[in-house]
Short mmCIF file of C-alpha atoms in Angstrom, two decimals:
data_model
loop_
_atom_site.label_atom_id
_atom_site.label_comp_id
_atom_site.label_asym_id
_atom_site.label_seq_id
_atom_site.Cartn_x
_atom_site.Cartn_y
_atom_site.Cartn_z
CA MET A 7 -4.66 -10.24 116.91
CA SER A 8 -4.18 -7.24 119.29
CA HIS A 9 -2.51 -4.08 118.07
CA GLY A 10 0.46 -4.81 120.35
CA GLY A 11 0.63 -8.38 118.89
CA ARG A 12 0.71 -6.98 115.30
CA LEU A 13 3.42 -4.62 116.17
CA LEU A 14 5.55 -7.56 117.58
CA TYR A 15 4.85 -9.64 114.73
CA ILE A 16 5.84 -6.81 112.22
CA ARG A 17 9.08 -6.17 114.33
CA VAL A 18 10.03 -9.87 114.29
CA GLY A 19 9.43 -9.96 110.52
CA LEU A 20 11.53 -6.89 109.94
CA VAL A 21 14.28 -8.26 111.98
CA THR A 22 14.25 -11.60 110.24
CA ALA A 23 14.19 -9.74 106.81
CA GLN A 24 17.00 -7.62 107.88
CA LYS A 25 19.03 -10.71 108.88
CA GLU A 26 18.32 -12.35 105.50
CA VAL A 27 19.41 -9.14 103.58
CA THR A 28 22.59 -8.97 105.74
CA HIS A 29 23.32 -12.63 104.90
CA ILE A 30 22.70 -12.13 101.20
CA LEU A 31 24.90 -9.13 101.22
CA LEU A 32 27.72 -10.93 102.94
CA ALA A 33 27.38 -13.74 100.53
CA PHE A 34 27.74 -11.32 97.62
CA LEU A 35 30.75 -9.81 99.05
CA ALA A 36 32.32 -13.06 99.94
CA ALA A 37 31.59 -14.15 96.26
CA LEU A 38 33.31 -11.18 94.78
CA PRO A 39 36.83 -12.65 94.89
CA ILE A 40 35.71 -15.76 93.03
CA LEU A 41 33.74 -13.58 90.42
CA ILE A 42 36.90 -11.43 89.92
CA VAL A 43 39.08 -14.60 89.34
CA PHE A 44 36.71 -15.87 86.74
CA GLY A 45 36.24 -12.54 85.23
CA LEU A 46 39.95 -11.68 84.96
CA ILE A 47 41.27 -15.15 83.93
CA VAL A 48 38.39 -16.50 81.86
CA GLY A 49 36.76 -13.38 80.67
CA TYR A 50 39.66 -10.97 80.09
CA ARG A 51 42.32 -13.72 79.86
CA TRP A 52 44.70 -12.18 82.32
CA PRO A 53 47.63 -14.46 83.24
CA ALA A 54 47.36 -15.95 86.68
CA ASP A 55 50.40 -14.01 87.85
CA LYS A 56 48.52 -10.74 87.43
CA ALA A 57 45.03 -12.01 88.22
CA MET A 58 45.72 -13.68 91.48
CA PRO A 59 47.62 -10.83 93.23
CA MET A 60 44.82 -8.56 92.17
CA THR A 61 42.35 -10.95 93.62
CA LEU A 62 44.28 -11.30 96.79
CA LEU A 63 44.37 -7.50 97.11
CA VAL A 64 40.58 -7.27 96.76
CA THR A 65 40.04 -10.10 99.27
CA ALA A 66 42.42 -8.34 101.84
CA LEU A 67 40.47 -5.15 101.36
CA LEU A 68 37.04 -6.77 101.88
CA ALA A 69 38.51 -8.52 105.00
CA LEU A 70 39.75 -5.38 106.50
CA THR A 71 36.74 -3.07 105.68
CA GLN A 72 33.74 -5.52 105.91
CA TRP A 73 34.85 -8.09 108.33
CA HIS A 74 37.24 -5.82 110.32
CA ILE A 75 40.01 -8.30 110.73
CA THR A 76 43.26 -6.81 111.56
CA LEU A 77 46.01 -5.89 109.18
CA VAL A 78 48.33 -8.29 111.19
CA ALA A 79 45.92 -11.10 110.53
CA VAL A 80 45.94 -10.36 106.84
CA GLY A 81 49.59 -10.22 106.84
CA VAL A 82 49.91 -13.57 108.72
CA ALA A 83 47.54 -15.14 106.10
CA VAL A 84 49.57 -13.90 103.16
CA ALA A 85 52.83 -15.01 104.82
CA LYS A 86 51.46 -18.51 105.35
CA GLY A 87 50.33 -18.40 101.73
CA PHE A 88 53.89 -17.69 100.66
CA LEU A 89 55.35 -20.57 102.77
CA ILE A 90 52.70 -22.95 101.42
CA THR A 91 53.67 -21.82 97.80
CA VAL A 92 57.34 -22.41 98.40
CA ASN A 93 56.50 -25.97 99.67
CA ILE A 94 54.40 -26.58 96.38
CA LEU A 95 57.34 -25.28 94.37
CA TYR A 96 59.65 -27.56 96.13
CA VAL A 97 57.61 -30.59 94.74
CA ILE A 98 57.36 -29.00 91.26
CA PHE A 99 61.18 -28.31 91.14
CA ALA A 100 61.97 -31.92 92.23
CA ALA A 101 59.46 -33.36 89.56
CA ILE A 102 60.96 -31.32 86.74
CA LEU A 103 64.56 -32.31 87.64
CA LEU A 104 63.63 -35.93 87.94
CA LEU A 105 62.16 -35.78 84.41
CA ARG A 106 65.07 -33.95 82.99
CA ILE A 107 67.43 -36.64 84.25
CA LEU A 108 65.20 -39.31 82.74
CA GLU A 109 65.26 -37.46 79.36
CA ILE A 110 68.91 -36.96 79.26
CA GLY A 111 69.55 -40.48 80.44
CA GLY A 112 67.57 -42.00 77.64
CA ALA A 113 64.74 -43.39 79.87
CA VAL A 114 62.00 -41.34 78.35
CA ALA A 115 62.87 -42.61 74.81
CA THR A 116 62.60 -46.14 76.09
CA ILE A 117 59.31 -45.36 77.90
CA ASP A 118 57.99 -43.84 74.68
CA ARG A 119 58.81 -47.05 72.79
CA MET A 120 57.06 -49.05 75.48
CA LEU A 121 53.96 -47.02 75.26
CA GLY A 122 54.16 -47.29 71.48
CA ALA A 123 54.32 -51.16 71.82
CA VAL A 124 51.13 -50.91 73.73
CA SER A 125 49.54 -48.40 71.45
CA GLN A 126 50.68 -45.46 69.29
CA ASP A 127 47.18 -43.82 69.76
CA ARG A 128 47.71 -40.71 71.86
CA ARG A 129 44.11 -41.16 73.35
CA ILE A 130 45.19 -44.43 74.92
CA GLN A 131 48.48 -43.04 75.98
CA ALA A 132 46.72 -40.22 77.77
CA ILE A 133 44.40 -42.68 79.49
CA ILE A 134 47.21 -44.89 80.79
CA ILE A 135 49.49 -42.18 81.93
CA ALA A 136 47.18 -39.43 83.26
CA TRP A 137 44.10 -41.50 84.29
CA LEU A 138 45.56 -44.75 85.60
CA PHE A 139 49.23 -44.04 86.59
CA GLY A 140 48.02 -40.58 87.83
CA ALA A 141 45.33 -42.32 89.96
CA PHE A 142 47.93 -44.57 91.52
CA ILE A 143 50.22 -41.70 92.39
CA GLU A 144 47.15 -39.67 93.63
CA GLY A 145 46.19 -42.55 96.10
CA ALA A 146 49.89 -42.72 97.36
CA ALA A 147 50.70 -39.02 97.69
CA GLY A 148 47.94 -36.61 96.40
CA PHE A 149 48.35 -32.96 96.82
CA GLY A 150 49.37 -32.23 93.08
CA THR A 151 51.90 -34.92 92.85
CA PRO A 152 49.99 -36.84 89.91
CA GLN A 153 50.02 -33.75 87.76
CA ALA A 154 53.71 -32.96 88.59
CA LEU A 155 54.59 -36.43 87.18
CA ALA A 156 52.11 -37.06 84.41
CA ALA A 157 52.13 -33.66 82.62
CA PRO A 158 55.80 -33.38 81.96
CA LEU A 159 56.04 -37.14 80.99
CA LEU A 160 53.23 -36.51 78.45
CA VAL A 161 55.13 -33.48 77.06
CA SER A 162 58.31 -35.54 76.84
CA LEU A 163 56.28 -38.24 74.86
CA GLY A 164 55.22 -35.66 72.22
CA PHE A 165 51.97 -34.16 73.76
CA PRO A 166 51.54 -30.28 73.43
CA ALA A 167 52.16 -28.68 76.72
CA LEU A 168 48.69 -27.29 76.89
CA ALA A 169 47.13 -30.64 75.93
CA ALA A 170 49.28 -32.31 78.72
CA VAL A 171 48.11 -29.93 81.41
CA ILE A 172 44.36 -30.20 80.42
CA VAL A 173 44.55 -34.02 80.39
CA ALA A 174 46.45 -34.17 83.73
CA VAL A 175 43.95 -31.72 85.37
CA LEU A 176 40.83 -33.65 84.03
CA ALA A 177 42.27 -36.96 85.09
CA ASN A 178 43.13 -35.87 88.56
CA SER A 179 39.49 -35.81 89.73
CA ALA A 180 37.66 -38.93 90.74
CA PRO A 181 40.76 -40.53 92.33
CA VAL A 182 41.09 -37.37 94.75
CA THR A 183 38.43 -38.32 97.17
CA PHE A 184 40.60 -41.22 98.27
CA GLY A 185 43.90 -39.66 97.50
CA ALA A 186 46.90 -39.20 99.74
CA ALA A 187 46.07 -42.50 101.55
CA GLY A 188 42.54 -41.32 102.18
CA VAL A 189 43.39 -38.06 103.85
CA PRO A 190 40.37 -36.06 102.33
CA ILE A 191 38.06 -38.53 104.15
CA THR A 192 40.02 -39.51 107.21
CA VAL A 193 41.01 -35.83 107.98
CA GLY A 194 38.73 -33.79 105.82
CA ILE A 195 35.59 -35.45 107.10
CA GLY A 196 36.78 -37.51 110.15
CA SER A 197 37.97 -34.50 112.05
CA TYR A 198 34.48 -33.28 112.80
CA ALA A 199 32.17 -36.17 111.75
CA HIS A 200 33.93 -39.38 112.59
CA GLU A 201 30.90 -41.39 113.11
CA TYR A 202 29.88 -40.81 109.35
CA VAL A 203 33.31 -41.68 107.88
CA THR A 204 32.32 -45.27 106.91
CA GLY A 205 29.13 -44.15 105.22
CA VAL A 206 30.66 -41.21 103.48
CA THR A 207 33.43 -43.41 102.06
CA ARG A 208 30.92 -45.96 100.78
CA TYR A 209 28.52 -43.39 99.27
CA ALA A 210 31.37 -41.44 97.68
CA SER A 211 32.65 -44.68 96.20
CA VAL A 212 29.19 -45.29 94.67
CA LEU A 213 29.10 -41.71 93.26
CA HIS A 214 32.61 -42.01 91.81
CA GLY A 215 32.09 -45.62 90.81
CA ILE A 216 29.26 -44.61 88.43
CA VAL A 217 30.23 -41.10 87.27
CA GLY A 218 33.95 -41.66 87.26
CA ILE A 219 33.55 -44.07 84.34
CA ILE A 220 33.15 -41.18 81.90
CA VAL A 221 36.28 -39.30 82.85
CA PRO A 222 38.57 -41.06 80.34
CA LEU A 223 35.92 -40.28 77.62
CA MET A 224 35.85 -36.56 78.54
CA ILE A 225 39.61 -36.49 78.48
CA VAL A 226 39.90 -37.93 74.93
CA MET A 227 36.92 -35.87 73.56
CA VAL A 228 38.38 -32.49 74.94
CA MET A 229 41.75 -33.54 73.55
CA THR A 230 40.67 -34.52 70.07
CA ARG A 231 38.40 -31.26 69.88
CA MET A 232 41.03 -28.97 70.97
CA PHE A 233 44.18 -30.39 69.51
CA GLY A 234 43.15 -32.79 66.75
CA GLN A 235 43.85 -32.14 63.05
CA ARG A 236 40.17 -32.12 62.39
CA LYS A 237 39.12 -30.40 65.75
CA SER A 238 36.46 -32.97 66.08
CA TRP A 239 34.44 -34.46 69.04
CA LYS A 240 33.88 -37.56 66.78
CA ASP A 241 37.59 -38.54 67.04
CA GLY A 242 37.09 -38.73 70.85
CA LEU A 243 33.78 -40.70 70.61
CA GLU A 244 35.45 -43.22 68.31
CA ALA A 245 37.54 -44.28 71.45
CA ALA A 246 34.43 -44.30 73.65
CA PRO A 247 34.29 -48.10 74.27
CA PHE A 248 37.91 -48.24 75.45
CA ALA A 249 37.66 -45.11 77.28
CA LEU A 250 34.57 -46.21 79.21
CA PHE A 251 36.13 -49.60 79.82
CA SER A 252 39.25 -47.80 81.13
CA GLY A 253 37.07 -45.75 83.39
CA ALA A 254 35.51 -48.85 84.89
CA ALA A 255 38.83 -50.56 85.26
CA PHE A 256 39.70 -47.99 87.87
CA THR A 257 36.42 -47.22 89.60
CA VAL A 258 35.17 -50.62 90.14
CA PRO A 259 38.22 -51.90 92.09
CA MET A 260 38.46 -48.58 93.70
CA ALA A 261 34.80 -48.85 94.95
CA VAL A 262 35.27 -52.37 96.03
CA SER A 263 38.45 -51.46 97.92
CA ALA A 264 36.66 -48.44 99.59
CA PHE A 265 33.72 -50.81 100.73
CA VAL A 266 35.91 -53.57 102.11
CA LEU A 267 39.13 -51.75 103.31
CA GLY A 268 38.09 -48.08 103.78
CA PRO A 269 39.34 -44.94 102.17
CA GLU A 270 43.13 -45.31 102.69
CA LEU A 271 44.04 -47.73 99.74
CA ALA A 272 41.05 -47.28 97.42
CA SER A 273 42.76 -45.10 94.80
CA ILE A 274 46.12 -47.00 95.12
CA ILE A 275 44.45 -50.21 94.45
CA GLY A 276 42.07 -48.95 91.78
CA GLY A 277 44.99 -47.28 89.88
CA LEU A 278 47.26 -50.27 90.09
CA VAL A 279 44.54 -52.87 89.10
CA GLY A 280 43.26 -50.60 86.43
CA MET A 281 46.73 -49.99 84.91
CA ILE A 282 47.33 -53.73 84.63
CA ILE A 283 43.87 -54.45 83.05
CA VAL A 284 44.11 -51.59 80.56
CA ILE A 285 47.58 -52.20 79.44
CA ILE A 286 46.81 -55.92 78.88
CA ALA A 287 43.62 -55.04 77.04
CA ALA A 288 45.27 -52.36 74.83
CA ARG A 289 48.23 -54.83 73.88
CA ALA A 290 45.56 -57.33 72.86
CA GLY A 291 43.64 -54.85 70.80
CA PHE A 292 40.52 -55.14 73.11
CA LEU A 293 38.03 -52.31 72.28
CA VAL A 294 41.01 -50.31 70.75
CA PRO A 295 39.79 -47.87 67.99
CA ARG A 296 40.55 -49.05 64.47
CA ASN A 297 42.03 -45.65 63.51
CA VAL A 298 45.24 -44.34 65.44
CA TRP A 299 44.83 -40.86 66.49
CA ARG A 300 47.82 -38.51 66.70
CA PHE A 301 48.36 -34.86 67.07
CA PRO A 302 49.19 -32.88 64.00
CA PRO A 303 52.71 -32.46 63.07
CA ARG A 304 54.65 -30.08 65.40
CA ALA A 305 55.03 -27.50 62.72
CA GLN A 306 51.26 -27.17 62.68
CA TRP A 307 50.94 -26.56 66.44
CA ASP A 308 49.42 -23.22 67.58
CA LYS A 309 51.91 -21.19 69.64
CA SER A 310 49.71 -21.25 72.50
CA TRP A 311 50.04 -25.12 72.78
CA THR A 312 53.70 -25.04 73.68
CA GLY A 313 55.57 -24.33 76.76
CA HIS A 314 59.20 -23.66 77.75
CA HIS A 315 59.96 -27.09 78.48
CA VAL A 316 61.79 -28.51 75.38
CA PRO A 317 62.49 -32.18 75.81
CA ASP A 318 66.13 -33.07 75.34
CA VAL A 319 65.60 -36.79 74.78
CA HIS A 320 68.66 -39.00 74.35
CA ASP A 321 67.88 -42.45 73.09
CA GLY A 322 70.11 -44.65 75.25
CA ARG A 323 68.42 -48.03 74.12
CA MET A 324 68.24 -49.04 77.68
CA SER A 325 66.04 -51.98 78.95
CA PRO A 326 62.49 -51.10 79.90
CA THR A 327 62.99 -52.14 83.45
CA LEU A 328 65.90 -49.83 83.76
CA ALA A 329 64.06 -46.97 82.15
CA MET A 330 61.01 -47.39 84.52
CA LEU A 331 63.13 -48.04 87.56
CA PRO A 332 63.06 -44.30 88.92
CA TYR A 333 59.18 -44.17 88.50
CA MET A 334 58.73 -47.56 90.03
CA LEU A 335 60.96 -46.38 93.02
CA VAL A 336 58.78 -43.23 93.27
CA ALA A 337 55.59 -45.19 93.43
CA VAL A 338 56.95 -47.84 95.93
CA LEU A 339 58.43 -45.09 98.13
CA LEU A 340 55.37 -42.91 98.07
CA VAL A 341 53.22 -45.81 99.21
CA ILE A 342 55.43 -47.05 102.02
CA THR A 343 56.24 -43.52 103.37
CA ARG A 344 52.48 -42.78 103.45
CA LEU A 345 51.14 -45.79 105.36
CA PRO A 346 50.71 -44.94 108.98
CA GLN A 347 51.14 -48.71 109.79
CA LEU A 348 54.79 -48.43 108.87
CA PRO A 349 57.42 -46.49 110.86
CA LEU A 350 58.84 -44.57 107.80
CA GLN A 351 56.16 -41.97 107.93
CA ALA A 352 56.96 -40.97 111.59
CA TRP A 353 60.75 -41.12 111.11
CA LEU A 354 60.57 -38.72 108.02
CA GLN A 355 58.19 -36.31 109.93
CA THR A 356 60.71 -35.91 112.77
CA VAL A 357 62.72 -33.51 110.47
CA ALA A 358 60.63 -30.40 110.70
CA ILE A 359 61.21 -26.78 110.23
CA THR A 360 58.72 -24.52 111.96
CA PHE A 361 57.99 -20.85 111.12
CA PRO A 362 56.08 -18.88 113.74
CA LEU A 363 53.32 -16.66 112.33
CA GLY A 364 51.97 -14.71 115.32
CA THR A 365 49.61 -17.06 117.15
CA GLU A 366 49.95 -19.67 114.32
CA SER A 367 52.82 -21.49 112.76
CA PHE A 368 53.75 -23.29 109.55
CA THR A 369 55.70 -26.46 109.63
CA PHE A 370 57.82 -27.54 106.63
CA LEU A 371 58.57 -31.39 106.37
CA PRO A 372 61.47 -31.41 103.89
CA LEU A 373 61.95 -35.23 104.22
CA TYR A 374 58.28 -36.21 104.24
CA SER A 375 57.50 -34.10 101.07
CA PRO A 376 57.05 -36.07 97.82
CA ALA A 377 59.85 -33.64 96.55
CA PHE A 378 62.47 -35.48 98.72
CA ILE A 379 61.47 -38.84 97.01
CA PHE A 380 61.66 -37.31 93.59
CA LEU A 381 65.24 -35.92 94.35
CA ALA A 382 66.31 -39.24 95.93
CA CYS A 383 65.16 -41.12 92.86
CA GLY A 384 66.77 -38.56 90.60
CA ILE A 385 70.15 -39.09 92.36
CA ILE A 386 69.77 -42.82 91.87
CA ALA A 387 68.81 -42.39 88.23
CA THR A 388 71.91 -40.22 87.75
CA ILE A 389 74.17 -42.99 89.17
CA VAL A 390 72.38 -45.90 87.34
CA TYR A 391 72.37 -44.06 84.08
CA LYS A 392 76.11 -43.09 84.62
CA LEU A 393 75.42 -39.42 83.98
CA PRO A 394 77.94 -36.65 85.00
CA PRO A 395 76.70 -35.06 88.18
CA HIS A 396 76.98 -31.46 86.69
CA HIS A 397 74.09 -32.28 84.34
CA ALA A 398 71.74 -32.21 87.34
CA VAL A 399 73.22 -29.07 88.64
CA ILE A 400 72.71 -27.32 85.24
CA GLU A 401 69.23 -28.61 84.91
CA GLY A 402 68.49 -27.60 88.58
CA LYS A 403 69.66 -24.04 87.83
CA LYS A 404 67.42 -23.93 84.66
CA THR A 405 64.42 -25.11 86.63
CA LEU A 406 64.79 -22.52 89.38
CA ALA A 407 64.74 -19.86 86.78
CA ARG A 408 61.40 -21.00 85.56
CA LEU A 409 59.56 -20.86 88.88
CA LEU A 410 59.09 -16.98 89.17
CA HIS A 411 55.73 -17.04 87.41
CA PRO A 412 54.18 -19.80 89.39
CA LEU A 413 55.75 -18.27 92.64
CA ILE A 414 53.67 -15.01 92.00
CA ALA A 415 50.64 -16.72 90.90
CA LEU A 416 50.52 -19.25 93.52
CA THR A 417 51.29 -16.76 96.44
CA GLY A 418 48.28 -14.75 95.17
CA ALA A 419 46.05 -17.87 94.86
CA VAL A 420 47.11 -19.46 98.30
CA GLY A 421 47.16 -16.13 100.05
CA MET A 422 43.68 -15.30 98.88
CA VAL A 423 42.53 -18.65 100.33
CA ASN A 424 44.07 -17.85 103.74
CA VAL A 425 42.65 -14.50 103.87
CA PHE A 426 39.33 -15.94 103.00
CA LEU A 427 39.64 -18.44 105.93
CA ALA A 428 40.84 -15.68 108.29
CA THR A 429 37.66 -13.90 108.15
CA SER A 430 35.91 -16.65 110.07
CA THR A 431 37.34 -15.05 113.24
CA ASN A 432 36.17 -11.34 113.31
CA PRO A 433 35.34 -8.87 115.94
CA LEU A 434 31.81 -8.27 114.49
CA GLY A 435 30.72 -11.93 115.04
CA LEU A 436 29.76 -12.08 111.44
CA PRO A 437 29.84 -15.36 109.50
CA GLY A 438 33.26 -15.66 107.71
CA MET A 439 33.54 -15.54 103.93
CA PRO A 440 33.19 -19.41 103.64
CA ASP A 441 30.26 -19.55 105.91
CA ALA A 442 28.61 -16.55 104.32
CA LEU A 443 29.08 -18.08 100.90
CA ALA A 444 27.82 -21.53 101.77
CA GLY A 445 24.98 -20.10 103.87
CA ALA A 446 23.20 -18.83 100.80
CA ALA A 447 22.59 -22.47 99.77
CA THR A 448 20.27 -22.94 102.79
CA LEU A 449 17.66 -21.01 100.80
CA LEU A 450 17.33 -24.01 98.62
CA GLY A 451 15.52 -25.99 101.45
CA ASP A 452 15.00 -29.66 100.46
CA ALA A 453 16.69 -29.01 97.13
CA PHE A 454 19.94 -28.47 99.07
CA SER A 455 21.29 -31.91 98.13
CA ALA A 456 21.45 -30.92 94.47
CA ALA A 457 23.76 -28.00 95.50
CA SER A 458 26.06 -30.13 97.83
CA PRO A 459 28.60 -31.31 95.19
CA PHE A 460 28.77 -27.80 93.79
CA ILE A 461 29.54 -26.46 97.13
CA GLY A 462 32.44 -28.94 97.29
CA ILE A 463 33.44 -27.81 93.73
CA LEU A 464 33.55 -24.21 95.08
CA GLY A 465 35.65 -25.14 97.93
CA ALA A 466 38.28 -26.89 95.71
CA PHE A 467 38.15 -23.95 93.36
CA ILE A 468 39.01 -21.63 96.15
CA ALA A 469 41.59 -23.79 97.94
CA GLY A 470 42.98 -26.24 95.32
CA SER A 471 42.40 -29.13 97.66
CA ASN A 472 39.68 -31.74 98.35
CA THR A 473 40.79 -31.91 102.01
CA VAL A 474 40.64 -28.26 102.46
CA SER A 475 37.30 -28.08 100.73
CA ASN A 476 35.93 -30.77 103.07
CA LEU A 477 37.26 -28.85 106.12
CA LEU A 478 35.93 -25.68 104.83
CA PHE A 479 32.45 -26.58 103.93
CA GLY A 480 31.85 -30.00 105.42
CA PRO A 481 30.76 -28.82 108.77
CA PHE A 482 28.22 -26.38 107.20
CA GLN A 483 26.91 -29.19 105.04
CA LEU A 484 26.56 -31.52 107.99
CA LYS A 485 24.60 -28.92 109.98
CA THR A 486 22.37 -28.18 107.13
CA ALA A 487 21.71 -31.81 106.38
CA LEU A 488 20.65 -32.41 110.01
CA ALA A 489 18.56 -29.27 110.07
CA LEU A 490 16.62 -30.30 106.84
CA GLY A 491 16.38 -34.05 107.75
CA LEU A 492 18.67 -35.16 104.86
CA ALA A 493 21.05 -38.03 105.16
CA PRO A 494 24.34 -36.60 106.53
CA SER A 495 26.45 -39.40 105.04
CA ILE A 496 25.20 -38.76 101.46
CA ILE A 497 25.35 -35.06 101.86
CA LEU A 498 28.96 -35.24 103.11
CA ALA A 499 29.78 -37.81 100.26
CA LEU A 500 28.45 -35.30 97.70
CA GLN A 501 30.72 -32.55 99.29
CA SER A 502 33.74 -34.88 99.04
CA VAL A 503 32.97 -35.89 95.54
CA GLY A 504 32.53 -32.27 94.55
CA GLY A 505 35.72 -31.43 96.37
CA ALA A 506 37.54 -34.02 94.27
CA VAL A 507 35.96 -32.84 90.86
CA GLY A 508 36.64 -29.17 91.71
CA ASN A 509 40.33 -29.93 91.13
CA MET A 510 39.52 -29.68 87.32
CA VAL A 511 38.85 -25.92 87.69
CA ALA A 512 41.10 -24.92 90.67
CA VAL A 513 43.49 -22.05 89.57
CA HIS A 514 45.97 -23.28 92.28
CA ASN A 515 46.31 -26.77 90.51
CA ILE A 516 46.39 -25.44 86.98
CA VAL A 517 49.18 -22.96 87.79
CA ALA A 518 51.18 -25.74 89.50
CA ALA A 519 50.58 -28.22 86.53
CA SER A 520 51.50 -25.55 84.01
CA ALA A 521 54.63 -24.70 85.89
CA VAL A 522 55.95 -28.13 85.59
CA VAL A 523 55.78 -28.03 81.78
CA GLY A 524 56.85 -24.42 81.37
CA LEU A 525 53.53 -23.26 80.19
CA LYS A 526 52.79 -19.56 80.97
CA HIS A 527 49.61 -17.46 80.78
CA ARG A 528 47.39 -20.15 79.58
CA GLU A 529 45.29 -20.54 82.65
CA SER A 530 42.17 -19.23 80.96
CA ASP A 531 42.42 -21.91 78.15
CA VAL A 532 42.63 -24.65 80.62
CA ILE A 533 39.71 -23.53 82.70
CA ARG A 534 37.61 -23.01 79.49
CA ALA A 535 38.40 -26.67 78.52
CA THR A 536 37.83 -28.08 82.01
CA ALA A 537 34.72 -26.19 83.24
CA LEU A 538 32.12 -28.18 81.29
CA PRO A 539 33.40 -31.64 82.31
CA CYS A 540 33.57 -30.44 85.89
CA LEU A 541 29.88 -29.19 85.66
CA ILE A 542 28.71 -32.44 83.97
CA TYR A 543 30.41 -34.52 86.68
CA GLY A 544 28.88 -32.31 89.47
CA THR A 545 25.39 -32.55 87.90
CA LEU A 546 25.48 -36.31 87.48
CA ALA A 547 26.82 -36.76 90.94
CA ALA A 548 23.91 -34.54 92.23
CA ILE A 549 21.28 -36.61 90.43
CA ILE A 550 22.62 -39.92 91.74
CA GLY A 551 22.86 -38.37 95.30
CA ILE A 552 19.08 -37.45 95.10
CA LEU A 553 18.19 -40.95 93.75
CA LEU A 554 20.18 -42.53 96.71
CA MET A 555 18.34 -40.18 99.13
CA THR A 556 14.96 -41.09 97.59
CA PHE A 557 15.16 -44.79 97.19
CA LEU A 558 17.64 -45.99 99.93
CA LEU A 559 16.43 -43.97 102.83
#
């Protein structure tokens, strides 16, 4: 090689090395907000209403100083985060109010007796309500609705608030990929990779169909270890046959539905079929544990277990049909208003309030929100249960007073996400925070598929949404798969599965679920309980994805 050639080779090498160092540095800076969230909430046990505003401040400073986006852009991102938070709190407010009406009217006491007739074992009750009923609601509405319904119902039935939140967050995982009538796939993937939607749907159904079976077992094991009299994993393992059966009762019909009908109805069908199968099995004593497991007496509960939601349950001795009527109406209305084949969806979306945000805008759909359905069913319940209207007004005022903590925490969390995304458009032409963070994974080469579900988990942790995670990191995963010669459908399926499971550790979701049961400053306890199940699910999904890539292609 000539002297000039050697110099050129050295210069190219230096430029390449400099670019790699720049990308690594950008990835580290982009990771700082996430590291701070974990450090403050999990390490130092800061409450979310302090940790998330601090994280938002750090993210904003990084965006301004390192990515050079304007102060106006940061302000727009934070304002959009506030509006999204108000939209979320609208759902939380309506869910709490509906539950309070059911409690005062005596419906909750009747539901408690119904579940007691099925089984008095709290492990089985958690599976039926959080895993199966929650999956059905996730399939119909998504976006935190299952937690808003399941967590407070569990509390009203006698679960500690902290246990109810952990159970609801863990359960709201596998069904999420096909939640909200398939939006995480049809929009989260289909908006940029429409040709792969069918393949992604089928591979994701296989991944969830296999790994999702263990979710009910993880739920009962975490519950008995943290909240049992004996603090024992064994009490959870004792219910393993029933828990695994309940897992399959959802995942099998879900997977079959996804293969045959597509993503839109998979979780709805899986949740409904699974609920029917498991309730019949529990009533017949099929695989039911011999020993009935309950929480310790309330007097022995740790103070950290309880929230500010104190059930005021009146036993009206009403019929089971009347007691379940509001929830049945909620389920039916959520389904028929989410199906694009019916005109109700378009009608409800015609009422829109738009807030201009510079070059962007935020649209609030008050009638299309699940909150409107909750409120409508609450009004119907008030009439049917013959309750004085002033009860609803009093409870509404009490509920509003409880929303200050989640307002601060969620504004910080969602604002951080929006600033994070805003860096993708910067005057320096640098990769935005999401691309810089995900770009570090390309260093893995052919082992990239093992990282794919964890990138999805990261997206959900940041955004609290499978759909946003798929929109955030899906295009990057697709490009990387094509560049490395990996199967795009499997990689995007791993991304979507990870985006669903990431809901287990998403601060955004944990704060929202905690708000519904009046639980404050316990976010670190929830993440500590859900982090290991999340990692287990992601690891198993990665292994199965690699096997699919190896033997099917």
